Amino acid sequence: MINNICQLIVSITIFINGLESAKVIWTGDHERRLYAKLAENYNKLARPVRNESEAVVVHLGMDYQQILDIDEKHQIMNSNVWLRMSWTDHYLTWDPSEFGNIKEVRLPINNIWKPDVLLYNSVDQQFDSTWPVNAVVLYTGNVTWIPPAIIRSSCAIDIAYFPFDTQHCTMKFGSWTYSGFFTDLINTTISPATYKPNGEWELLGLTSRRSIFFYECCPEPYYDVTFTVSIRRRTLYYGFNLLLPCMLISSLALLSFTLPADCGEKLNLGVTIFMSLCVFMIMVAEAMPQTSDALPLIQIYFSCIMFEVGASVVATVIALNFHHRSPEQYKPMNKFLKTLLLNWLPALLGMERPDVLEMSVHGAHYASDNKQKQKQYLIEVERHILTRPNGNGHSAVDKAVHLDLSTGNPDNKKSPSPKRTNPAIVGMKGLPTTHMNGGLESSINKYTCTKVTRPIENGSINYKSPQLNPSNNNNIYKPNTPKSPFEDRHFHHLLNELRVISARVRKEEAMHALQADWMFASRVVDRVCFLAFSAFLFMCTAIISYNAPHLFA
């Protein structure tokens, strides 16, 4: 009895296990039978059509995922895409009711026929960069294959408006060996639904176009589908890293015209700015393709700025040359330059020259803007103070002054500068320094010349002490006072020294006036260049901004 019960339990257990095993075998058997049926007598080289005169219709689309990189120098666009290809294979059909209601299967793409669609403008080393994923096959024979791919395609970069450029990169797909009589390629859509934004480029649009092309080698038509990716460069990076520094550096070049010529940094600033722009120019050249089709907009702008900075260096050199011109080494300014730089341009620019330029010579100040008053003043001083008659009844000082101021006097043209004072001047111990403001006349009236008491002994002259009392008129020479030959000699020496001093002062005044003209001309050149280069910089920036398709993206 117990044995019968045990046998019954074992039988029931075996039956249940058998049912479960039968169920698993039943499901796997349908799929295996379906794969076996589809692979039976299947040739992946034969086109899947019922009639050989028919063409296989292949629908081609794309899901654009991401712009990986655009190499402007080598003109290559790297993209992450999903291709969508579908066609009908009449050798891959079945009745779902015969195979456990199985309506679709996954088959390796290398085991079935597939169109030899390739990227014509591929620059990848493998050329075909699609990943061989499985194809989804429906019971109706419809085959769908969606391979992901990292595509490296050639893209003609138009750098005319860099960095405000818009690029249109194409990806041309077509059958490599099948003509239009065997494979009819039809475009569907290119979808940006799964697109991931790029930091450098902004996606503007995606389009697809089907084309028919006849090659010279073959009379048959060839179909291709071209996908166009329209992108626009984001200008924020280039604006803050190239354009803004370039504008700031070029504006610094204008400051060189405002620096004083004596500071010694005008030329160094211009050369430093020029070298900085050269560095930025190299950075732009490295990013651009080596092509002569067009010049980038930023390169044109940099070239204009470099021309401006180079011209500013030249103008600075000219201004420094004017400022440091010495009258002893250069000829005076000609009439045209004097009229242009000292009259017309200052009046046009609103520049006023100082009325009086004071020059200190041994404590004396002279007005350089009125030479006639200076000469007349010297005449009045010498006539009023140092006048005494000579043997002929004429004033020796008048005669000396007349000779000194005459144009034919050789002493007036070339007055020697003695290295030491004439001994006769020793007698004028109380004579103060000459002042053009009238100090000479008031001061010299207080002091009188001393009489000679002894002849020359041992090469020296002895004089009495000067009489400092202004009320004492005993020592003042009068016309009827007896004179001696030595006294005439004393006055001749004195007048010679006055002529030397007067000639030297007039020469220094003339030199100072000529140098002041050149210095003022250098200021005028700086002002003209500052305004001209400022206008040029503004015009260049405005023209470049106007020609740019967009400023911000």
PDB file of C-alpha atoms in Angstrom, residues 86-355:
ATOM      1  CA  SER A  86      14.240  50.416 -44.257  1.00  0.00           C
ATOM      2  CA  TRP A  87      13.379  48.187 -47.232  1.00  0.00           C
ATOM      3  CA  THR A  88      11.244  45.162 -48.035  1.00  0.00           C
ATOM      4  CA  ASP A  89      12.815  41.715 -48.301  1.00  0.00           C
ATOM      5  CA  HIS A  90      10.400  39.240 -49.891  1.00  0.00           C
ATOM      6  CA  TYR A  91      12.530  36.314 -48.758  1.00  0.00           C
ATOM      7  CA  LEU A  92      12.018  37.197 -45.109  1.00  0.00           C
ATOM      8  CA  THR A  93       8.227  36.720 -44.771  1.00  0.00           C
ATOM      9  CA  TRP A  94       6.197  34.196 -42.720  1.00  0.00           C
ATOM     10  CA  ASP A  95       2.789  33.501 -41.284  1.00  0.00           C
ATOM     11  CA  PRO A  96       2.744  34.367 -37.564  1.00  0.00           C
ATOM     12  CA  SER A  97       0.071  31.755 -36.856  1.00  0.00           C
ATOM     13  CA  GLU A  98       2.429  28.989 -37.915  1.00  0.00           C
ATOM     14  CA  PHE A  99       5.186  30.123 -35.593  1.00  0.00           C
ATOM     15  CA  GLY A 100       3.468  30.799 -32.311  1.00  0.00           C
ATOM     16  CA  ASN A 101       2.271  34.270 -33.314  1.00  0.00           C
ATOM     17  CA  ILE A 102       5.833  35.596 -33.683  1.00  0.00           C
ATOM     18  CA  LYS A 103       5.603  38.811 -35.730  1.00  0.00           C
ATOM     19  CA  GLU A 104       9.175  40.117 -35.642  1.00  0.00           C
ATOM     20  CA  VAL A 105      12.673  38.817 -35.197  1.00  0.00           C
ATOM     21  CA  ARG A 106      16.188  40.285 -34.898  1.00  0.00           C
ATOM     22  CA  LEU A 107      18.679  39.163 -37.451  1.00  0.00           C
ATOM     23  CA  PRO A 108      22.375  40.053 -37.802  1.00  0.00           C
ATOM     24  CA  ILE A 109      22.765  42.559 -40.586  1.00  0.00           C
ATOM     25  CA  ASN A 110      25.722  40.643 -41.981  1.00  0.00           C
ATOM     26  CA  ASN A 111      23.493  37.581 -42.580  1.00  0.00           C
ATOM     27  CA  ILE A 112      20.920  39.303 -44.780  1.00  0.00           C
ATOM     28  CA  TRP A 113      20.983  41.543 -47.811  1.00  0.00           C
ATOM     29  CA  LYS A 114      21.583  45.225 -47.116  1.00  0.00           C
ATOM     30  CA  PRO A 115      22.000  48.176 -49.446  1.00  0.00           C
ATOM     31  CA  ASP A 116      25.590  49.304 -49.875  1.00  0.00           C
ATOM     32  CA  VAL A 117      24.784  52.864 -48.804  1.00  0.00           C
ATOM     33  CA  LEU A 118      27.930  54.788 -47.921  1.00  0.00           C
ATOM     34  CA  LEU A 119      28.859  58.343 -47.016  1.00  0.00           C
ATOM     35  CA  TYR A 120      30.380  59.845 -50.126  1.00  0.00           C
ATOM     36  CA  ASN A 121      32.219  62.692 -48.395  1.00  0.00           C
ATOM     37  CA  SER A 122      33.587  60.582 -45.564  1.00  0.00           C
ATOM     38  CA  VAL A 123      37.112  61.312 -44.324  1.00  0.00           C
ATOM     39  CA  ASP A 124      37.234  58.458 -41.845  1.00  0.00           C
ATOM     40  CA  GLN A 125      40.018  55.920 -42.203  1.00  0.00           C
ATOM     41  CA  GLN A 126      37.480  53.064 -42.207  1.00  0.00           C
ATOM     42  CA  PHE A 127      35.229  55.043 -44.542  1.00  0.00           C
ATOM     43  CA  ASP A 128      32.122  53.127 -43.339  1.00  0.00           C
ATOM     44  CA  SER A 129      31.813  53.961 -39.664  1.00  0.00           C
ATOM     45  CA  THR A 130      28.352  52.486 -39.024  1.00  0.00           C
ATOM     46  CA  TRP A 131      28.107  49.967 -36.217  1.00  0.00           C
ATOM     47  CA  PRO A 132      26.765  46.547 -37.413  1.00  0.00           C
ATOM     48  CA  VAL A 133      23.764  46.245 -35.110  1.00  0.00           C
ATOM     49  CA  ASN A 134      20.969  43.747 -35.692  1.00  0.00           C
ATOM     50  CA  ALA A 135      18.131  44.484 -38.058  1.00  0.00           C
ATOM     51  CA  VAL A 136      14.476  44.230 -37.034  1.00  0.00           C
ATOM     52  CA  VAL A 137      12.488  42.079 -39.492  1.00  0.00           C
ATOM     53  CA  LEU A 138       8.662  41.993 -39.555  1.00  0.00           C
ATOM     54  CA  TYR A 139       6.619  39.048 -40.831  1.00  0.00           C
ATOM     55  CA  THR A 140       5.663  41.180 -43.862  1.00  0.00           C
ATOM     56  CA  GLY A 141       9.310  41.292 -44.951  1.00  0.00           C
ATOM     57  CA  ASN A 142       9.919  44.891 -43.878  1.00  0.00           C
ATOM     58  CA  VAL A 143      13.493  45.305 -42.644  1.00  0.00           C
ATOM     59  CA  THR A 144      14.459  48.232 -40.395  1.00  0.00           C
ATOM     60  CA  TRP A 145      18.084  48.920 -39.651  1.00  0.00           C
ATOM     61  CA  ILE A 146      19.118  51.814 -37.372  1.00  0.00           C
ATOM     62  CA  PRO A 147      22.901  51.780 -37.008  1.00  0.00           C
ATOM     63  CA  PRO A 148      24.601  54.416 -34.823  1.00  0.00           C
ATOM     64  CA  ALA A 149      27.671  56.068 -36.304  1.00  0.00           C
ATOM     65  CA  ILE A 150      30.378  58.606 -35.549  1.00  0.00           C
ATOM     66  CA  ILE A 151      30.641  60.329 -38.906  1.00  0.00           C
ATOM     67  CA  ARG A 152      33.670  62.306 -40.014  1.00  0.00           C
ATOM     68  CA  SER A 153      32.583  64.204 -43.076  1.00  0.00           C
ATOM     69  CA  SER A 154      34.274  66.891 -45.082  1.00  0.00           C
ATOM     70  CA  CYS A 155      32.728  70.321 -44.743  1.00  0.00           C
ATOM     71  CA  ALA A 156      33.666  73.329 -46.843  1.00  0.00           C
ATOM     72  CA  ILE A 157      34.162  76.042 -44.238  1.00  0.00           C
ATOM     73  CA  ASP A 158      33.329  79.562 -45.383  1.00  0.00           C
ATOM     74  CA  ILE A 159      35.588  81.782 -43.276  1.00  0.00           C
ATOM     75  CA  ALA A 160      34.612  85.081 -44.864  1.00  0.00           C
ATOM     76  CA  TYR A 161      32.648  86.196 -41.790  1.00  0.00           C
ATOM     77  CA  PHE A 162      34.637  84.468 -39.060  1.00  0.00           C
ATOM     78  CA  PRO A 163      33.807  84.591 -36.130  1.00  0.00           C
ATOM     79  CA  PHE A 164      30.309  85.711 -37.158  1.00  0.00           C
ATOM     80  CA  ASP A 165      29.981  82.896 -39.677  1.00  0.00           C
ATOM     81  CA  THR A 166      27.201  80.471 -40.532  1.00  0.00           C
ATOM     82  CA  GLN A 167      28.189  77.091 -41.956  1.00  0.00           C
ATOM     83  CA  HIS A 168      26.226  74.613 -44.039  1.00  0.00           C
ATOM     84  CA  CYS A 169      27.777  71.159 -43.821  1.00  0.00           C
ATOM     85  CA  THR A 170      26.470  68.332 -45.969  1.00  0.00           C
ATOM     86  CA  MET A 171      26.485  64.538 -45.641  1.00  0.00           C
ATOM     87  CA  LYS A 172      25.900  62.777 -48.932  1.00  0.00           C
ATOM     88  CA  PHE A 173      24.702  59.154 -48.801  1.00  0.00           C
ATOM     89  CA  GLY A 174      24.191  56.892 -51.769  1.00  0.00           C
ATOM     90  CA  SER A 175      24.581  53.380 -53.102  1.00  0.00           C
ATOM     91  CA  TRP A 176      28.138  52.702 -54.146  1.00  0.00           C
ATOM     92  CA  THR A 177      27.565  49.951 -56.729  1.00  0.00           C
ATOM     93  CA  TYR A 178      23.823  49.790 -57.403  1.00  0.00           C
ATOM     94  CA  SER A 179      22.469  52.277 -59.902  1.00  0.00           C
ATOM     95  CA  GLY A 180      18.980  53.685 -59.841  1.00  0.00           C
ATOM     96  CA  PHE A 181      17.763  50.704 -61.857  1.00  0.00           C
ATOM     97  CA  PHE A 182      18.559  48.355 -58.973  1.00  0.00           C
ATOM     98  CA  THR A 183      18.222  50.490 -55.857  1.00  0.00           C
ATOM     99  CA  ASP A 184      15.825  53.386 -55.528  1.00  0.00           C
ATOM    100  CA  LEU A 185      17.001  55.578 -52.654  1.00  0.00           C
ATOM    101  CA  ILE A 186      14.266  57.740 -51.148  1.00  0.00           C
ATOM    102  CA  ASN A 187      14.850  60.269 -48.409  1.00  0.00           C
ATOM    103  CA  THR A 188      12.559  60.481 -45.431  1.00  0.00           C
ATOM    104  CA  THR A 189      13.503  63.054 -42.781  1.00  0.00           C
ATOM    105  CA  ILE A 190      16.377  64.167 -40.623  1.00  0.00           C
ATOM    106  CA  SER A 191      15.111  64.679 -37.101  1.00  0.00           C
ATOM    107  CA  PRO A 192      16.600  66.927 -34.368  1.00  0.00           C
ATOM    108  CA  ALA A 193      14.383  65.405 -31.665  1.00  0.00           C
ATOM    109  CA  THR A 194      17.321  63.813 -29.837  1.00  0.00           C
ATOM    110  CA  TYR A 195      19.824  66.605 -30.517  1.00  0.00           C
ATOM    111  CA  LYS A 196      22.136  67.717 -27.692  1.00  0.00           C
ATOM    112  CA  PRO A 197      23.225  71.394 -27.876  1.00  0.00           C
ATOM    113  CA  ASN A 198      26.836  72.308 -28.559  1.00  0.00           C
ATOM    114  CA  GLY A 199      28.731  75.026 -26.668  1.00  0.00           C
ATOM    115  CA  GLU A 200      30.412  76.500 -29.738  1.00  0.00           C
ATOM    116  CA  TRP A 201      27.822  76.014 -32.447  1.00  0.00           C
ATOM    117  CA  GLU A 202      24.116  76.718 -32.555  1.00  0.00           C
ATOM    118  CA  LEU A 203      21.973  74.420 -34.693  1.00  0.00           C
ATOM    119  CA  LEU A 204      19.840  76.405 -37.119  1.00  0.00           C
ATOM    120  CA  GLY A 205      18.209  73.694 -39.175  1.00  0.00           C
ATOM    121  CA  LEU A 206      18.380  70.213 -40.722  1.00  0.00           C
ATOM    122  CA  THR A 207      17.255  69.472 -44.266  1.00  0.00           C
ATOM    123  CA  SER A 208      17.385  66.505 -46.642  1.00  0.00           C
ATOM    124  CA  ARG A 209      17.374  66.420 -50.421  1.00  0.00           C
ATOM    125  CA  ARG A 210      17.237  63.596 -52.956  1.00  0.00           C
ATOM    126  CA  SER A 211      19.325  63.989 -56.091  1.00  0.00           C
ATOM    127  CA  ILE A 212      19.849  62.098 -59.322  1.00  0.00           C
ATOM    128  CA  PHE A 213      23.312  62.148 -60.785  1.00  0.00           C
ATOM    129  CA  PHE A 214      24.717  60.781 -64.021  1.00  0.00           C
ATOM    130  CA  TYR A 215      28.395  59.904 -63.981  1.00  0.00           C
ATOM    131  CA  GLU A 216      30.583  59.968 -67.061  1.00  0.00           C
ATOM    132  CA  CYS A 217      31.474  56.327 -66.674  1.00  0.00           C
ATOM    133  CA  CYS A 218      27.938  54.999 -66.573  1.00  0.00           C
ATOM    134  CA  PRO A 219      24.736  55.919 -68.400  1.00  0.00           C
ATOM    135  CA  GLU A 220      22.534  54.760 -65.504  1.00  0.00           C
ATOM    136  CA  PRO A 221      21.236  57.277 -62.981  1.00  0.00           C
ATOM    137  CA  TYR A 222      22.506  57.161 -59.432  1.00  0.00           C
ATOM    138  CA  TYR A 223      20.386  58.344 -56.546  1.00  0.00           C
ATOM    139  CA  ASP A 224      21.755  59.983 -53.444  1.00  0.00           C
ATOM    140  CA  VAL A 225      20.340  61.644 -50.357  1.00  0.00           C
ATOM    141  CA  THR A 226      22.087  64.737 -49.016  1.00  0.00           C
ATOM    142  CA  PHE A 227      21.532  65.852 -45.439  1.00  0.00           C
ATOM    143  CA  THR A 228      22.415  69.488 -44.726  1.00  0.00           C
ATOM    144  CA  VAL A 229      23.285  70.713 -41.242  1.00  0.00           C
ATOM    145  CA  SER A 230      23.023  74.495 -40.850  1.00  0.00           C
ATOM    146  CA  ILE A 231      24.920  75.832 -37.847  1.00  0.00           C
ATOM    147  CA  ARG A 232      25.986  79.235 -36.572  1.00  0.00           C
ATOM    148  CA  ARG A 233      29.007  80.002 -34.450  1.00  0.00           C
ATOM    149  CA  ARG A 234      28.477  81.371 -30.973  1.00  0.00           C
ATOM    150  CA  THR A 235      30.451  84.626 -30.780  1.00  0.00           C
ATOM    151  CA  LEU A 236      30.700  84.987 -27.008  1.00  0.00           C
ATOM    152  CA  TYR A 237      33.993  83.105 -26.746  1.00  0.00           C
ATOM    153  CA  TYR A 238      35.672  84.914 -29.622  1.00  0.00           C
ATOM    154  CA  GLY A 239      34.223  88.258 -28.597  1.00  0.00           C
ATOM    155  CA  PHE A 240      35.737  88.156 -25.123  1.00  0.00           C
ATOM    156  CA  ASN A 241      38.982  86.394 -26.041  1.00  0.00           C
ATOM    157  CA  LEU A 242      39.898  87.987 -29.379  1.00  0.00           C
ATOM    158  CA  LEU A 243      37.786  90.978 -30.351  1.00  0.00           C
ATOM    159  CA  LEU A 244      37.546  92.781 -27.023  1.00  0.00           C
ATOM    160  CA  PRO A 245      41.293  92.494 -26.224  1.00  0.00           C
ATOM    161  CA  CYS A 246      42.090  93.642 -29.752  1.00  0.00           C
ATOM    162  CA  MET A 247      39.898  96.725 -29.374  1.00  0.00           C
ATOM    163  CA  LEU A 248      41.402  97.542 -25.977  1.00  0.00           C
ATOM    164  CA  ILE A 249      44.964  97.110 -27.222  1.00  0.00           C
ATOM    165  CA  SER A 250      44.296  99.244 -30.284  1.00  0.00           C
ATOM    166  CA  SER A 251      42.786 101.961 -28.094  1.00  0.00           C
ATOM    167  CA  LEU A 252      45.951 101.901 -25.996  1.00  0.00           C
ATOM    168  CA  ALA A 253      47.859 102.863 -29.117  1.00  0.00           C
ATOM    169  CA  LEU A 254      46.024 106.186 -29.041  1.00  0.00           C
ATOM    170  CA  LEU A 255      47.420 106.910 -25.591  1.00  0.00           C
ATOM    171  CA  SER A 256      50.919 107.101 -27.024  1.00  0.00           C
ATOM    172  CA  PHE A 257      49.938 110.430 -28.602  1.00  0.00           C
ATOM    173  CA  THR A 258      48.966 111.854 -25.218  1.00  0.00           C
ATOM    174  CA  LEU A 259      52.231 110.988 -23.472  1.00  0.00           C
ATOM    175  CA  PRO A 260      54.787 113.786 -23.097  1.00  0.00           C
ATOM    176  CA  ALA A 261      57.675 113.509 -25.498  1.00  0.00           C
ATOM    177  CA  ASP A 262      60.211 113.756 -22.680  1.00  0.00           C
ATOM    178  CA  CYS A 263      58.909 110.718 -20.776  1.00  0.00           C
ATOM    179  CA  GLY A 264      60.753 108.310 -23.085  1.00  0.00           C
ATOM    180  CA  GLU A 265      57.934 105.743 -23.248  1.00  0.00           C
ATOM    181  CA  LYS A 266      56.016 106.847 -26.331  1.00  0.00           C
ATOM    182  CA  LEU A 267      57.907 104.656 -28.761  1.00  0.00           C
ATOM    183  CA  ASN A 268      58.129 101.693 -26.374  1.00  0.00           C
ATOM    184  CA  LEU A 269      54.362 101.706 -25.903  1.00  0.00           C
ATOM    185  CA  GLY A 270      53.687 101.654 -29.643  1.00  0.00           C
ATOM    186  CA  VAL A 271      56.126  98.816 -30.323  1.00  0.00           C
ATOM    187  CA  THR A 272      54.745  96.758 -27.416  1.00  0.00           C
ATOM    188  CA  ILE A 273      51.186  97.156 -28.694  1.00  0.00           C
ATOM    189  CA  PHE A 274      52.280  96.158 -32.183  1.00  0.00           C
ATOM    190  CA  MET A 275      53.876  92.961 -30.854  1.00  0.00           C
ATOM    191  CA  SER A 276      50.733  92.135 -28.856  1.00  0.00           C
ATOM    192  CA  LEU A 277      48.601  92.389 -31.972  1.00  0.00           C
ATOM    193  CA  CYS A 278      51.036  90.102 -33.788  1.00  0.00           C
ATOM    194  CA  VAL A 279      50.426  87.451 -31.107  1.00  0.00           C
ATOM    195  CA  PHE A 280      46.652  87.733 -31.566  1.00  0.00           C
ATOM    196  CA  MET A 281      47.120  87.555 -35.329  1.00  0.00           C
ATOM    197  CA  ILE A 282      49.022  84.275 -34.955  1.00  0.00           C
ATOM    198  CA  MET A 283      46.220  82.833 -32.808  1.00  0.00           C
ATOM    199  CA  VAL A 284      43.651  83.647 -35.484  1.00  0.00           C
ATOM    200  CA  ALA A 285      45.862  82.273 -38.274  1.00  0.00           C
ATOM    201  CA  GLU A 286      46.281  78.956 -36.447  1.00  0.00           C
ATOM    202  CA  ALA A 287      42.515  78.509 -36.178  1.00  0.00           C
ATOM    203  CA  MET A 288      41.831  79.318 -39.819  1.00  0.00           C
ATOM    204  CA  PRO A 289      42.177  76.901 -42.750  1.00  0.00           C
ATOM    205  CA  GLN A 290      45.087  77.569 -45.048  1.00  0.00           C
ATOM    206  CA  THR A 291      43.028  78.745 -47.965  1.00  0.00           C
ATOM    207  CA  SER A 292      43.046  81.755 -50.240  1.00  0.00           C
ATOM    208  CA  ASP A 293      39.351  81.695 -51.053  1.00  0.00           C
ATOM    209  CA  ALA A 294      38.493  84.518 -48.680  1.00  0.00           C
ATOM    210  CA  LEU A 295      39.921  86.572 -45.847  1.00  0.00           C
ATOM    211  CA  PRO A 296      38.183  86.275 -42.479  1.00  0.00           C
ATOM    212  CA  LEU A 297      36.420  89.339 -41.195  1.00  0.00           C
ATOM    213  CA  ILE A 298      38.430  89.282 -37.986  1.00  0.00           C
ATOM    214  CA  GLN A 299      41.666  89.021 -39.950  1.00  0.00           C
ATOM    215  CA  ILE A 300      40.732  92.101 -41.950  1.00  0.00           C
ATOM    216  CA  TYR A 301      39.988  93.909 -38.706  1.00  0.00           C
ATOM    217  CA  PHE A 302      43.286  92.820 -37.164  1.00  0.00           C
ATOM    218  CA  SER A 303      45.146  93.907 -40.294  1.00  0.00           C
ATOM    219  CA  CYS A 304      43.555  97.353 -40.132  1.00  0.00           C
ATOM    220  CA  ILE A 305      44.414  97.650 -36.446  1.00  0.00           C
ATOM    221  CA  MET A 306      47.993  96.542 -37.073  1.00  0.00           C
ATOM    222  CA  PHE A 307      48.258  99.105 -39.863  1.00  0.00           C
ATOM    223  CA  GLU A 308      46.965 101.746 -37.468  1.00  0.00           C
ATOM    224  CA  VAL A 309      49.422 100.775 -34.734  1.00  0.00           C
ATOM    225  CA  GLY A 310      52.302 100.651 -37.214  1.00  0.00           C
ATOM    226  CA  ALA A 311      51.365 104.076 -38.542  1.00  0.00           C
ATOM    227  CA  SER A 312      51.123 105.363 -34.973  1.00  0.00           C
ATOM    228  CA  VAL A 313      54.686 104.189 -34.346  1.00  0.00           C
ATOM    229  CA  VAL A 314      55.835 106.084 -37.442  1.00  0.00           C
ATOM    230  CA  ALA A 315      53.908 109.178 -36.352  1.00  0.00           C
ATOM    231  CA  THR A 316      55.432 108.910 -32.873  1.00  0.00           C
ATOM    232  CA  VAL A 317      58.906 108.792 -34.382  1.00  0.00           C
ATOM    233  CA  ILE A 318      58.140 111.929 -36.410  1.00  0.00           C
ATOM    234  CA  ALA A 319      56.760 113.730 -33.349  1.00  0.00           C
ATOM    235  CA  LEU A 320      59.798 112.787 -31.267  1.00  0.00           C
ATOM    236  CA  ASN A 321      62.069 113.948 -34.071  1.00  0.00           C
ATOM    237  CA  PHE A 322      60.321 117.317 -34.122  1.00  0.00           C
ATOM    238  CA  HIS A 323      60.428 117.629 -30.354  1.00  0.00           C
ATOM    239  CA  HIS A 324      64.143 116.934 -29.999  1.00  0.00           C
ATOM    240  CA  ARG A 325      65.351 118.916 -33.014  1.00  0.00           C
ATOM    241  CA  SER A 326      68.261 121.156 -32.148  1.00  0.00           C
ATOM    242  CA  PRO A 327      68.649 124.467 -34.005  1.00  0.00           C
ATOM    243  CA  GLU A 328      72.390 123.856 -34.211  1.00  0.00           C
ATOM    244  CA  GLN A 329      71.863 120.648 -36.214  1.00  0.00           C
ATOM    245  CA  TYR A 330      68.746 121.361 -38.284  1.00  0.00           C
ATOM    246  CA  LYS A 331      67.672 124.196 -40.496  1.00  0.00           C
ATOM    247  CA  PRO A 332      64.786 126.387 -39.384  1.00  0.00           C
ATOM    248  CA  MET A 333      61.276 125.320 -40.287  1.00  0.00           C
ATOM    249  CA  ASN A 334      60.369 126.222 -43.843  1.00  0.00           C
ATOM    250  CA  LYS A 335      57.502 128.515 -44.660  1.00  0.00           C
ATOM    251  CA  PHE A 336      55.065 125.776 -45.651  1.00  0.00           C
ATOM    252  CA  LEU A 337      55.586 123.717 -42.479  1.00  0.00           C
ATOM    253  CA  LYS A 338      55.457 126.811 -40.331  1.00  0.00           C
ATOM    254  CA  THR A 339      52.175 127.869 -41.890  1.00  0.00           C
ATOM    255  CA  LEU A 340      50.718 124.383 -41.684  1.00  0.00           C
ATOM    256  CA  LEU A 341      51.912 123.274 -38.247  1.00  0.00           C
ATOM    257  CA  LEU A 342      51.987 126.589 -36.430  1.00  0.00           C
ATOM    258  CA  ASN A 343      49.015 128.443 -37.921  1.00  0.00           C
ATOM    259  CA  TRP A 344      46.428 126.396 -39.803  1.00  0.00           C
ATOM    260  CA  LEU A 345      46.316 123.129 -37.886  1.00  0.00           C
ATOM    261  CA  PRO A 346      46.434 124.715 -34.406  1.00  0.00           C
ATOM    262  CA  ALA A 347      43.578 127.016 -35.384  1.00  0.00           C
ATOM    263  CA  LEU A 348      41.629 124.069 -36.777  1.00  0.00           C
ATOM    264  CA  LEU A 349      42.255 121.915 -33.703  1.00  0.00           C
ATOM    265  CA  GLY A 350      41.679 124.696 -31.201  1.00  0.00           C
ATOM    266  CA  MET A 351      45.242 124.635 -29.887  1.00  0.00           C
ATOM    267  CA  GLU A 352      46.637 127.847 -28.432  1.00  0.00           C
ATOM    268  CA  ARG A 353      50.314 128.522 -28.139  1.00  0.00           C
ATOM    269  CA  PRO A 354      51.560 130.283 -24.982  1.00  0.00           C
ATOM    270  CA  ASP A 355      52.034 134.012 -25.568  1.00  0.00           C
TER     271      ASP A 355
END
